Amino acid sequence: MATLRGDVGGLELENPVMLAAGILGTTGASLRRAALAGAGAVVTKSIGIEPRDGHPGPGIVHLGVGLLNAMGLPNPSYREFQEEIDIGRTGGSPVVASIFGSSPEEFVEVAGGLDADAFELNLSCPHAQGYGAEIGCHPGDVEEITRAVVREKSVPVWVKLTPNVADIVALGLSAERGGATAVVAINTIKAMAIDVESGYPILGNRVGGLSGPAIKPVAVRCVYDLHSALSIPVIGVGGISCWQDAVEMIMAGASGVQVGSALSGGLDILKSISNGISRYLDRKGMALADLSGLAGRQR
Ligand code: SIN
C-alpha cells in the first residue's frame, strides 16, 4: 500500500490522519487509545492557565446534521496536565497540546509549562468569553500571540483558525507573519438550537459551535483559500467522516487532516480513513504529495 509517512506541520507522521482537539483528548489514556487505534498524531483538549469547569450543561446536542457543543473550555490547568501528555505519548504518536489564553502572556505561560511535540493555539473557540475567537478574529492579536509562543518554544506551533469571520485568509496570513509552522482550519461554526416545546435554547450556554458533516464544505473552502494564499502548510478539520472526505480536504490543500465528531462512531474510523487514502493512491498511481492542493492546480 502507498506510504502515508511524511511531514505534516513540522512533525514526521506515520500517516496524516490525526485526532482533533477536544475529542478524547482530556486524558492520557484516551490520547494513547487514539494513537494505538491509528492516529498519526493526537491533539489534546484545550488547556489553559486555571482549572475551569466550563459552561453549564447541556454541553453537547446531537443534531441531524452534526454536533452542537458548548463545553466552555473545561480543563484542569496546565499545572495538572503534563502527566496526561506523557501517558498519551506511550501510544507512539506525537502529542500536540492545544492551548488557550486571554493574552500573549497567558499563552506563553501555558506553552512554557508544557512539554509536547507541538502546540496548537486555540484562537477559535466560538463561545468562550475572552478567549478563542473573541481574540482570534483580530489579525493583529493572532500575529502577536503566535509570535510570543514561537519565541518561547522550539517545537512546531500551529494556529487553529475561526471560520466565523468574513476573511479567514487575513487570519492565516497573520499567523504566518507571527512565525506559525502551520494553520489548522476550521474550528466550529457558531450556532444554536432551540427546543420548540419549551422555547428554551437547548445548550446551557445558549450558543455553541457546530461540527460534523454540515460544516465540511465550509472547511474545504477555507482550506482551499488558505492554501492558495499562504506559504505555510494547512491542516484540514471539519466534518471528515470517511476517506473520501479526507481526500477531498487534501485536494483542497491540506497536508494533514484531523477527525473529531466522526469518532462518536468509534476509533476504527481513523484506520479506515488512512487505509482508504492509501488504497486510493494505489488505484490512481499517485503519491500523497501529488494529491495535496490538486484542486487548485486543475484547469
Ligand atoms: C469547548 O471546550 O467548548 C470547545 C472548544 C473549542 O471550540 O475550541
PDB file of C-alpha atoms and ligand atoms in Angstrom:
ATOM      1  CA  MET A   1       0.000   0.000   0.000  1.00  0.00           C
ATOM      2  CA  ALA A   2       1.138   3.572  -0.716  1.00  0.00           C
ATOM      3  CA  THR A   3       3.086   5.086   2.152  1.00  0.00           C
ATOM      4  CA  LEU A   4       1.430   7.929   4.010  1.00  0.00           C
ATOM      5  CA  ARG A   5       4.520   8.751   6.058  1.00  0.00           C
ATOM      6  CA  GLY A   6       5.664  12.339   5.799  1.00  0.00           C
ATOM      7  CA  ASP A   7       5.958  15.797   7.290  1.00  0.00           C
ATOM      8  CA  VAL A   8       2.772  17.424   8.499  1.00  0.00           C
ATOM      9  CA  GLY A   9       3.201  20.872  10.003  1.00  0.00           C
ATOM     10  CA  GLY A  10       6.773  20.194  11.094  1.00  0.00           C
ATOM     11  CA  LEU A  11       6.074  16.731  12.560  1.00  0.00           C
ATOM     12  CA  GLU A  12       7.122  13.487  10.902  1.00  0.00           C
ATOM     13  CA  LEU A  13       3.949  11.365  10.990  1.00  0.00           C
ATOM     14  CA  GLU A  14       3.249   7.737  10.072  1.00  0.00           C
ATOM     15  CA  ASN A  15       0.040   8.956   8.462  1.00  0.00           C
ATOM     16  CA  PRO A  16      -1.655  12.368   8.145  1.00  0.00           C
ATOM     17  CA  VAL A  17      -4.899  11.433   9.934  1.00  0.00           C
ATOM     18  CA  MET A  18      -4.978  12.951  13.414  1.00  0.00           C
ATOM     19  CA  LEU A  19      -7.246  13.099  16.443  1.00  0.00           C
ATOM     20  CA  ALA A  20      -8.770  16.618  16.548  1.00  0.00           C
ATOM     21  CA  ALA A  21      -8.686  18.786  19.676  1.00  0.00           C
ATOM     22  CA  GLY A  22     -11.462  18.390  22.184  1.00  0.00           C
ATOM     23  CA  ILE A  23     -12.465  14.833  21.317  1.00  0.00           C
ATOM     24  CA  LEU A  24     -10.989  12.156  23.623  1.00  0.00           C
ATOM     25  CA  GLY A  25      -8.082  14.455  24.428  1.00  0.00           C
ATOM     26  CA  THR A  26      -8.816  15.048  28.098  1.00  0.00           C
ATOM     27  CA  THR A  27      -6.847  12.120  29.497  1.00  0.00           C
ATOM     28  CA  GLY A  28      -3.566  10.451  28.681  1.00  0.00           C
ATOM     29  CA  ALA A  29      -5.354   7.097  28.441  1.00  0.00           C
ATOM     30  CA  SER A  30      -7.719   8.330  25.727  1.00  0.00           C
ATOM     31  CA  LEU A  31      -4.894  10.053  23.815  1.00  0.00           C
ATOM     32  CA  ARG A  32      -2.956   6.782  23.942  1.00  0.00           C
ATOM     33  CA  ARG A  33      -6.011   4.816  22.772  1.00  0.00           C
ATOM     34  CA  ALA A  34      -6.457   7.108  19.760  1.00  0.00           C
ATOM     35  CA  ALA A  35      -2.762   6.768  18.893  1.00  0.00           C
ATOM     36  CA  LEU A  36      -2.899   2.975  19.164  1.00  0.00           C
ATOM     37  CA  ALA A  37      -6.040   2.993  17.002  1.00  0.00           C
ATOM     38  CA  GLY A  38      -4.017   4.560  14.204  1.00  0.00           C
ATOM     39  CA  ALA A  39      -3.963   8.354  14.665  1.00  0.00           C
ATOM     40  CA  GLY A  40      -0.824   9.823  13.093  1.00  0.00           C
ATOM     41  CA  ALA A  41      -0.825  12.432  15.879  1.00  0.00           C
ATOM     42  CA  VAL A  42      -3.180  13.230  18.723  1.00  0.00           C
ATOM     43  CA  VAL A  43      -4.292  16.700  19.822  1.00  0.00           C
ATOM     44  CA  THR A  44      -5.291  17.290  23.441  1.00  0.00           C
ATOM     45  CA  LYS A  45      -8.354  19.069  24.777  1.00  0.00           C
ATOM     46  CA  SER A  46      -7.559  22.788  25.028  1.00  0.00           C
ATOM     47  CA  ILE A  47      -5.619  23.588  28.194  1.00  0.00           C
ATOM     48  CA  GLY A  48      -5.410  26.979  29.933  1.00  0.00           C
ATOM     49  CA  ILE A  49      -3.914  28.670  32.975  1.00  0.00           C
ATOM     50  CA  GLU A  50      -6.521  27.987  35.638  1.00  0.00           C
ATOM     51  CA  PRO A  51      -8.814  24.978  36.145  1.00  0.00           C
ATOM     52  CA  ARG A  52     -12.224  25.618  34.532  1.00  0.00           C
ATOM     53  CA  ASP A  53     -15.498  23.723  34.939  1.00  0.00           C
ATOM     54  CA  GLY A  54     -16.771  25.042  31.627  1.00  0.00           C
ATOM     55  CA  HIS A  55     -20.285  26.169  30.751  1.00  0.00           C
ATOM     56  CA  PRO A  56     -23.375  24.787  32.498  1.00  0.00           C
ATOM     57  CA  GLY A  57     -24.924  21.786  30.716  1.00  0.00           C
ATOM     58  CA  PRO A  58     -26.234  20.557  28.442  1.00  0.00           C
ATOM     59  CA  GLY A  59     -22.889  20.994  26.682  1.00  0.00           C
ATOM     60  CA  ILE A  60     -23.462  18.786  23.641  1.00  0.00           C
ATOM     61  CA  VAL A  61     -26.512  18.164  21.481  1.00  0.00           C
ATOM     62  CA  HIS A  62     -26.672  15.776  18.524  1.00  0.00           C
ATOM     63  CA  LEU A  63     -28.437  17.433  15.599  1.00  0.00           C
ATOM     64  CA  GLY A  64     -29.341  15.622  12.388  1.00  0.00           C
ATOM     65  CA  VAL A  65     -26.519  17.410  10.578  1.00  0.00           C
ATOM     66  CA  GLY A  66     -23.796  17.190  13.203  1.00  0.00           C
ATOM     67  CA  LEU A  67     -22.869  18.033  16.767  1.00  0.00           C
ATOM     68  CA  LEU A  68     -23.516  21.304  18.538  1.00  0.00           C
ATOM     69  CA  ASN A  69     -21.271  21.866  21.559  1.00  0.00           C
ATOM     70  CA  ALA A  70     -20.555  24.499  24.145  1.00  0.00           C
ATOM     71  CA  MET A  71     -18.323  22.795  26.672  1.00  0.00           C
ATOM     72  CA  GLY A  72     -16.699  26.104  27.664  1.00  0.00           C
ATOM     73  CA  LEU A  73     -13.057  25.033  27.640  1.00  0.00           C
ATOM     74  CA  PRO A  74     -13.210  22.820  30.767  1.00  0.00           C
ATOM     75  CA  ASN A  75      -9.690  21.743  31.749  1.00  0.00           C
ATOM     76  CA  PRO A  76      -7.585  21.028  34.828  1.00  0.00           C
ATOM     77  CA  SER A  77      -4.960  23.794  34.055  1.00  0.00           C
ATOM     78  CA  TYR A  78      -1.557  23.188  32.521  1.00  0.00           C
ATOM     79  CA  ARG A  79      -0.122  22.610  36.007  1.00  0.00           C
ATOM     80  CA  GLU A  80      -2.041  19.323  36.175  1.00  0.00           C
ATOM     81  CA  PHE A  81      -1.720  18.155  32.584  1.00  0.00           C
ATOM     82  CA  GLN A  82       1.873  17.117  31.814  1.00  0.00           C
ATOM     83  CA  GLU A  83       1.324  13.572  33.046  1.00  0.00           C
ATOM     84  CA  GLU A  84      -1.558  13.147  30.571  1.00  0.00           C
ATOM     85  CA  ILE A  85       0.687  14.199  27.698  1.00  0.00           C
ATOM     86  CA  ASP A  86       3.378  11.782  28.855  1.00  0.00           C
ATOM     87  CA  ILE A  87       0.870   8.909  29.029  1.00  0.00           C
ATOM     88  CA  GLY A  88      -0.519   9.917  25.623  1.00  0.00           C
ATOM     89  CA  ARG A  89       2.973   9.664  24.150  1.00  0.00           C
ATOM     90  CA  THR A  90       3.189   5.995  25.106  1.00  0.00           C
ATOM     91  CA  GLY A  91       0.763   5.380  22.222  1.00  0.00           C
ATOM     92  CA  GLY A  92       3.684   6.042  19.870  1.00  0.00           C
ATOM     93  CA  SER A  93       2.324   9.088  18.007  1.00  0.00           C
ATOM     94  CA  PRO A  94       3.278  12.730  18.606  1.00  0.00           C
ATOM     95  CA  VAL A  95       1.100  14.589  21.094  1.00  0.00           C
ATOM     96  CA  VAL A  96       0.067  18.121  20.160  1.00  0.00           C
ATOM     97  CA  ALA A  97      -1.004  20.326  23.070  1.00  0.00           C
ATOM     98  CA  SER A  98      -3.990  22.519  22.270  1.00  0.00           C
ATOM     99  CA  ILE A  99      -3.727  25.613  24.459  1.00  0.00           C
ATOM    100  CA  PHE A 100      -5.748  28.757  25.067  1.00  0.00           C
ATOM    101  CA  GLY A 101      -5.316  32.033  26.921  1.00  0.00           C
ATOM    102  CA  SER A 102      -6.644  35.559  27.015  1.00  0.00           C
ATOM    103  CA  SER A 103      -3.367  37.321  26.168  1.00  0.00           C
ATOM    104  CA  PRO A 104       0.098  36.634  24.729  1.00  0.00           C
ATOM    105  CA  GLU A 105       1.390  36.359  28.312  1.00  0.00           C
ATOM    106  CA  GLU A 106      -1.145  33.675  29.217  1.00  0.00           C
ATOM    107  CA  PHE A 107      -0.420  31.674  26.059  1.00  0.00           C
ATOM    108  CA  VAL A 108       3.312  31.871  26.809  1.00  0.00           C
ATOM    109  CA  GLU A 109       2.819  30.745  30.405  1.00  0.00           C
ATOM    110  CA  VAL A 110       0.769  27.702  29.356  1.00  0.00           C
ATOM    111  CA  ALA A 111       3.094  26.751  26.482  1.00  0.00           C
ATOM    112  CA  GLY A 112       6.155  27.285  28.692  1.00  0.00           C
ATOM    113  CA  GLY A 113       4.711  24.969  31.322  1.00  0.00           C
ATOM    114  CA  LEU A 114       4.112  22.032  28.990  1.00  0.00           C
ATOM    115  CA  ASP A 115       6.410  19.666  27.139  1.00  0.00           C
ATOM    116  CA  ALA A 116       4.624  18.498  23.965  1.00  0.00           C
ATOM    117  CA  ASP A 117       5.665  17.575  20.425  1.00  0.00           C
ATOM    118  CA  ALA A 118       3.860  20.609  19.009  1.00  0.00           C
ATOM    119  CA  PHE A 119       1.389  23.259  20.131  1.00  0.00           C
ATOM    120  CA  GLU A 120      -1.957  24.160  18.593  1.00  0.00           C
ATOM    121  CA  LEU A 121      -3.123  27.638  19.608  1.00  0.00           C
ATOM    122  CA  ASN A 122      -6.880  27.732  20.101  1.00  0.00           C
ATOM    123  CA  LEU A 123      -7.713  31.161  18.717  1.00  0.00           C
ATOM    124  CA  SER A 124     -11.079  29.992  17.501  1.00  0.00           C
ATOM    125  CA  CYS A 125     -13.451  28.582  20.153  1.00  0.00           C
ATOM    126  CA  PRO A 126     -16.685  30.409  19.212  1.00  0.00           C
ATOM    127  CA  HIS A 127     -18.349  30.554  22.624  1.00  0.00           C
ATOM    128  CA  ALA A 128     -15.895  31.345  25.460  1.00  0.00           C
ATOM    129  CA  GLN A 129     -15.875  34.913  26.693  1.00  0.00           C
ATOM    130  CA  GLY A 130     -12.427  36.497  26.489  1.00  0.00           C
ATOM    131  CA  TYR A 131     -10.857  33.509  24.725  1.00  0.00           C
ATOM    132  CA  GLY A 132     -10.752  31.737  21.377  1.00  0.00           C
ATOM    133  CA  ALA A 133     -12.441  33.540  18.502  1.00  0.00           C
ATOM    134  CA  GLU A 134     -13.020  36.688  20.570  1.00  0.00           C
ATOM    135  CA  ILE A 135      -9.267  37.234  20.286  1.00  0.00           C
ATOM    136  CA  GLY A 136      -8.670  35.137  17.197  1.00  0.00           C
ATOM    137  CA  CYS A 137     -10.902  37.252  14.954  1.00  0.00           C
ATOM    138  CA  HIS A 138      -8.388  40.127  15.211  1.00  0.00           C
ATOM    139  CA  PRO A 139      -5.454  39.626  12.822  1.00  0.00           C
ATOM    140  CA  GLY A 140      -3.122  41.751  14.987  1.00  0.00           C
ATOM    141  CA  ASP A 141      -3.799  39.624  18.077  1.00  0.00           C
ATOM    142  CA  VAL A 142      -3.309  36.395  16.113  1.00  0.00           C
ATOM    143  CA  GLU A 143       0.089  37.608  14.934  1.00  0.00           C
ATOM    144  CA  GLU A 144       1.207  38.832  18.355  1.00  0.00           C
ATOM    145  CA  ILE A 145       0.141  35.688  20.229  1.00  0.00           C
ATOM    146  CA  THR A 146       1.682  33.419  17.608  1.00  0.00           C
ATOM    147  CA  ARG A 147       4.961  35.325  17.704  1.00  0.00           C
ATOM    148  CA  ALA A 148       5.088  35.181  21.512  1.00  0.00           C
ATOM    149  CA  VAL A 149       4.605  31.383  21.606  1.00  0.00           C
ATOM    150  CA  VAL A 150       7.007  30.774  18.713  1.00  0.00           C
ATOM    151  CA  ARG A 151       9.689  32.705  20.664  1.00  0.00           C
ATOM    152  CA  GLU A 152       9.046  30.568  23.744  1.00  0.00           C
ATOM    153  CA  LYS A 153       9.027  27.097  22.139  1.00  0.00           C
ATOM    154  CA  SER A 154      11.351  25.277  19.785  1.00  0.00           C
ATOM    155  CA  VAL A 155       8.700  22.783  18.572  1.00  0.00           C
ATOM    156  CA  PRO A 156       6.140  23.395  15.782  1.00  0.00           C
ATOM    157  CA  VAL A 157       3.401  25.916  16.560  1.00  0.00           C
ATOM    158  CA  TRP A 158       0.067  25.523  14.762  1.00  0.00           C
ATOM    159  CA  VAL A 159      -2.706  28.123  14.875  1.00  0.00           C
ATOM    160  CA  LYS A 160      -6.319  26.907  14.759  1.00  0.00           C
ATOM    161  CA  LEU A 161      -8.429  29.497  12.969  1.00  0.00           C
ATOM    162  CA  THR A 162     -12.051  30.515  13.256  1.00  0.00           C
ATOM    163  CA  PRO A 163     -14.356  30.383  10.226  1.00  0.00           C
ATOM    164  CA  ASN A 164     -16.685  32.888  11.931  1.00  0.00           C
ATOM    165  CA  VAL A 165     -15.168  35.857  10.098  1.00  0.00           C
ATOM    166  CA  ALA A 166     -15.514  37.413   6.661  1.00  0.00           C
ATOM    167  CA  ASP A 167     -11.865  36.774   5.773  1.00  0.00           C
ATOM    168  CA  ILE A 168     -10.142  33.707   7.233  1.00  0.00           C
ATOM    169  CA  VAL A 169      -7.165  34.261   4.917  1.00  0.00           C
ATOM    170  CA  ALA A 170      -6.314  37.512   6.735  1.00  0.00           C
ATOM    171  CA  LEU A 171      -6.077  35.488   9.958  1.00  0.00           C
ATOM    172  CA  GLY A 172      -3.948  32.824   8.273  1.00  0.00           C
ATOM    173  CA  LEU A 173      -1.550  35.433   6.926  1.00  0.00           C
ATOM    174  CA  SER A 174      -1.268  36.923  10.424  1.00  0.00           C
ATOM    175  CA  ALA A 175      -0.375  33.521  11.864  1.00  0.00           C
ATOM    176  CA  GLU A 176       2.206  33.098   9.104  1.00  0.00           C
ATOM    177  CA  ARG A 177       3.737  36.517   9.843  1.00  0.00           C
ATOM    178  CA  GLY A 178       3.879  35.556  13.514  1.00  0.00           C
ATOM    179  CA  GLY A 179       6.013  32.539  12.622  1.00  0.00           C
ATOM    180  CA  ALA A 180       3.449  29.709  12.802  1.00  0.00           C
ATOM    181  CA  THR A 181       4.601  26.388  11.383  1.00  0.00           C
ATOM    182  CA  ALA A 182       1.077  25.640  10.101  1.00  0.00           C
ATOM    183  CA  VAL A 183      -2.524  26.743  10.382  1.00  0.00           C
ATOM    184  CA  VAL A 184      -5.404  24.441  11.261  1.00  0.00           C
ATOM    185  CA  ALA A 185      -8.788  25.149   9.649  1.00  0.00           C
ATOM    186  CA  ILE A 186     -11.510  25.165  10.840  1.00  0.00           C
ATOM    187  CA  ASN A 187     -12.888  25.308  14.371  1.00  0.00           C
ATOM    188  CA  THR A 188     -16.648  25.004  14.793  1.00  0.00           C
ATOM    189  CA  ILE A 189     -19.215  27.362  13.306  1.00  0.00           C
ATOM    190  CA  LYS A 190     -21.115  29.493  15.815  1.00  0.00           C
ATOM    191  CA  ALA A 191     -24.641  28.107  16.017  1.00  0.00           C
ATOM    192  CA  MET A 192     -27.636  27.411  18.247  1.00  0.00           C
ATOM    193  CA  ALA A 193     -30.646  25.127  18.594  1.00  0.00           C
ATOM    194  CA  ILE A 194     -33.968  25.810  20.337  1.00  0.00           C
ATOM    195  CA  ASP A 195     -36.370  23.309  21.891  1.00  0.00           C
ATOM    196  CA  VAL A 196     -39.686  24.114  20.227  1.00  0.00           C
ATOM    197  CA  GLU A 197     -41.853  22.738  23.041  1.00  0.00           C
ATOM    198  CA  SER A 198     -40.332  24.893  25.768  1.00  0.00           C
ATOM    199  CA  GLY A 199     -38.912  27.710  23.648  1.00  0.00           C
ATOM    200  CA  TYR A 200     -35.587  27.456  25.501  1.00  0.00           C
ATOM    201  CA  PRO A 201     -32.204  27.268  23.765  1.00  0.00           C
ATOM    202  CA  ILE A 202     -31.020  23.672  24.244  1.00  0.00           C
ATOM    203  CA  LEU A 203     -27.408  24.328  25.234  1.00  0.00           C
ATOM    204  CA  GLY A 204     -26.720  25.565  28.742  1.00  0.00           C
ATOM    205  CA  ASN A 205     -24.646  28.345  27.179  1.00  0.00           C
ATOM    206  CA  ARG A 206     -27.419  29.012  24.628  1.00  0.00           C
ATOM    207  CA  VAL A 207     -24.875  29.423  21.814  1.00  0.00           C
ATOM    208  CA  GLY A 208     -22.277  26.861  20.757  1.00  0.00           C
ATOM    209  CA  GLY A 209     -20.211  25.563  17.858  1.00  0.00           C
ATOM    210  CA  LEU A 210     -21.434  23.263  15.082  1.00  0.00           C
ATOM    211  CA  SER A 211     -19.200  20.429  13.853  1.00  0.00           C
ATOM    212  CA  GLY A 212     -19.776  17.346  11.716  1.00  0.00           C
ATOM    213  CA  PRO A 213     -20.884  16.751   8.111  1.00  0.00           C
ATOM    214  CA  ALA A 214     -22.758  20.063   7.756  1.00  0.00           C
ATOM    215  CA  ILE A 215     -19.560  22.096   8.050  1.00  0.00           C
ATOM    216  CA  LYS A 216     -17.340  20.072   5.706  1.00  0.00           C
ATOM    217  CA  PRO A 217     -17.974  22.213   2.597  1.00  0.00           C
ATOM    218  CA  VAL A 218     -17.167  25.328   4.626  1.00  0.00           C
ATOM    219  CA  ALA A 219     -13.936  23.722   5.861  1.00  0.00           C
ATOM    220  CA  VAL A 220     -12.980  22.642   2.329  1.00  0.00           C
ATOM    221  CA  ARG A 221     -13.467  26.191   1.066  1.00  0.00           C
ATOM    222  CA  CYS A 222     -11.432  27.671   3.932  1.00  0.00           C
ATOM    223  CA  VAL A 223      -8.587  25.180   3.403  1.00  0.00           C
ATOM    224  CA  TYR A 224      -8.614  25.917  -0.330  1.00  0.00           C
ATOM    225  CA  ASP A 225      -8.456  29.694   0.204  1.00  0.00           C
ATOM    226  CA  LEU A 226      -5.734  29.410   2.859  1.00  0.00           C
ATOM    227  CA  HIS A 227      -3.630  27.021   0.784  1.00  0.00           C
ATOM    228  CA  SER A 228      -3.869  29.397  -2.192  1.00  0.00           C
ATOM    229  CA  ALA A 229      -2.664  32.397  -0.174  1.00  0.00           C
ATOM    230  CA  LEU A 230      -0.229  31.055   2.449  1.00  0.00           C
ATOM    231  CA  SER A 231       3.273  29.613   2.206  1.00  0.00           C
ATOM    232  CA  ILE A 232       2.952  27.521   5.370  1.00  0.00           C
ATOM    233  CA  PRO A 233       1.049  24.189   5.471  1.00  0.00           C
ATOM    234  CA  VAL A 234      -2.674  23.987   6.157  1.00  0.00           C
ATOM    235  CA  ILE A 235      -4.162  21.188   8.266  1.00  0.00           C
ATOM    236  CA  GLY A 236      -7.822  20.473   7.453  1.00  0.00           C
ATOM    237  CA  VAL A 237     -10.516  19.706  10.017  1.00  0.00           C
ATOM    238  CA  GLY A 238     -14.295  19.924   9.910  1.00  0.00           C
ATOM    239  CA  GLY A 239     -16.787  17.178   9.142  1.00  0.00           C
ATOM    240  CA  ILE A 240     -14.367  14.493   7.950  1.00  0.00           C
ATOM    241  CA  SER A 241     -16.068  11.150   8.438  1.00  0.00           C
ATOM    242  CA  CYS A 242     -14.714   8.870   5.690  1.00  0.00           C
ATOM    243  CA  TRP A 243     -11.640   8.525   3.470  1.00  0.00           C
ATOM    244  CA  GLN A 244     -13.335  10.375   0.609  1.00  0.00           C
ATOM    245  CA  ASP A 245     -13.792  13.415   2.883  1.00  0.00           C
ATOM    246  CA  ALA A 246     -10.094  13.269   3.789  1.00  0.00           C
ATOM    247  CA  VAL A 247      -9.034  13.006   0.147  1.00  0.00           C
ATOM    248  CA  GLU A 248     -11.244  15.985  -0.695  1.00  0.00           C
ATOM    249  CA  MET A 249      -9.678  18.035   2.098  1.00  0.00           C
ATOM    250  CA  ILE A 250      -6.173  17.096   0.923  1.00  0.00           C
ATOM    251  CA  MET A 251      -7.105  18.019  -2.656  1.00  0.00           C
ATOM    252  CA  ALA A 252      -8.261  21.401  -1.321  1.00  0.00           C
ATOM    253  CA  GLY A 253      -4.729  21.918   0.004  1.00  0.00           C
ATOM    254  CA  ALA A 254      -4.459  20.201   3.391  1.00  0.00           C
ATOM    255  CA  SER A 255      -1.213  18.432   4.183  1.00  0.00           C
ATOM    256  CA  GLY A 256      -2.902  16.580   7.026  1.00  0.00           C
ATOM    257  CA  VAL A 257      -6.401  16.141   8.411  1.00  0.00           C
ATOM    258  CA  GLN A 258      -7.973  15.942  11.840  1.00  0.00           C
ATOM    259  CA  VAL A 259     -11.035  13.896  12.760  1.00  0.00           C
ATOM    260  CA  GLY A 260     -13.394  14.924  15.556  1.00  0.00           C
ATOM    261  CA  SER A 261     -17.153  14.396  15.587  1.00  0.00           C
ATOM    262  CA  ALA A 262     -16.963  11.210  13.480  1.00  0.00           C
ATOM    263  CA  LEU A 263     -15.172   9.500  16.380  1.00  0.00           C
ATOM    264  CA  SER A 264     -18.521   9.242  18.149  1.00  0.00           C
ATOM    265  CA  GLY A 265     -18.910   6.166  15.916  1.00  0.00           C
ATOM    266  CA  GLY A 266     -15.709   4.613  17.333  1.00  0.00           C
ATOM    267  CA  LEU A 267     -11.955   4.837  16.863  1.00  0.00           C
ATOM    268  CA  ASP A 268     -11.864   2.413  13.917  1.00  0.00           C
ATOM    269  CA  ILE A 269     -12.658   5.343  11.644  1.00  0.00           C
ATOM    270  CA  LEU A 270      -9.032   6.551  11.987  1.00  0.00           C
ATOM    271  CA  LYS A 271      -7.527   3.445  10.355  1.00  0.00           C
ATOM    272  CA  SER A 272     -10.369   3.164   7.894  1.00  0.00           C
ATOM    273  CA  ILE A 273      -9.622   6.727   6.681  1.00  0.00           C
ATOM    274  CA  SER A 274      -5.852   6.238   6.378  1.00  0.00           C
ATOM    275  CA  ASN A 275      -6.256   2.821   4.681  1.00  0.00           C
ATOM    276  CA  GLY A 276      -8.796   4.354   2.307  1.00  0.00           C
ATOM    277  CA  ILE A 277      -6.357   7.132   1.343  1.00  0.00           C
ATOM    278  CA  SER A 278      -3.596   4.560   0.721  1.00  0.00           C
ATOM    279  CA  ARG A 279      -5.827   2.399  -1.475  1.00  0.00           C
ATOM    280  CA  TYR A 280      -6.974   5.473  -3.401  1.00  0.00           C
ATOM    281  CA  LEU A 281      -3.352   6.491  -4.057  1.00  0.00           C
ATOM    282  CA  ASP A 282      -2.541   2.945  -5.250  1.00  0.00           C
ATOM    283  CA  ARG A 283      -5.556   2.929  -7.563  1.00  0.00           C
ATOM    284  CA  LYS A 284      -4.584   6.311  -9.040  1.00  0.00           C
ATOM    285  CA  GLY A 285      -0.837   5.594  -9.118  1.00  0.00           C
ATOM    286  CA  MET A 286      -0.209   8.765  -7.122  1.00  0.00           C
ATOM    287  CA  ALA A 287       1.797   9.791  -4.064  1.00  0.00           C
ATOM    288  CA  LEU A 288       0.310  11.779  -1.207  1.00  0.00           C
ATOM    289  CA  ALA A 289       2.281  14.865  -2.282  1.00  0.00           C
ATOM    290  CA  ASP A 290       0.607  14.732  -5.741  1.00  0.00           C
ATOM    291  CA  LEU A 291      -2.791  14.901  -4.087  1.00  0.00           C
ATOM    292  CA  SER A 292      -2.174  17.877  -1.823  1.00  0.00           C
ATOM    293  CA  GLY A 293      -3.639  21.018  -3.400  1.00  0.00           C
ATOM    294  CA  LEU A 294      -4.631  19.174  -6.583  1.00  0.00           C
ATOM    295  CA  ALA A 295      -7.910  21.095  -6.880  1.00  0.00           C
ATOM    296  CA  GLY A 296      -6.030  24.406  -7.107  1.00  0.00           C
ATOM    297  CA  ARG A 297      -3.859  23.074  -9.964  1.00  0.00           C
ATOM    298  CA  GLN A 298      -6.770  21.762 -12.066  1.00  0.00           C
ATOM    299  CA  ARG A 299      -7.712  23.931 -15.044  1.00  0.00           C
TER     300      ARG A 299
HETATM  301  C1  SIN B   1     -15.149  23.869  24.216  1.00  0.00           C
HETATM  302  O1  SIN B   1     -14.399  23.465  25.107  1.00  0.00           O
HETATM  303  O2  SIN B   1     -16.200  24.454  24.487  1.00  0.00           O
HETATM  304  C2  SIN B   1     -14.809  23.681  22.764  1.00  0.00           C
HETATM  305  C3  SIN B   1     -13.514  24.271  22.429  1.00  0.00           C
HETATM  306  C4  SIN B   1     -13.470  24.858  21.068  1.00  0.00           C
HETATM  307  O3  SIN B   1     -14.499  25.000  20.400  1.00  0.00           O
HETATM  308  O4  SIN B   1     -12.392  25.256  20.636  1.00  0.00           O
END
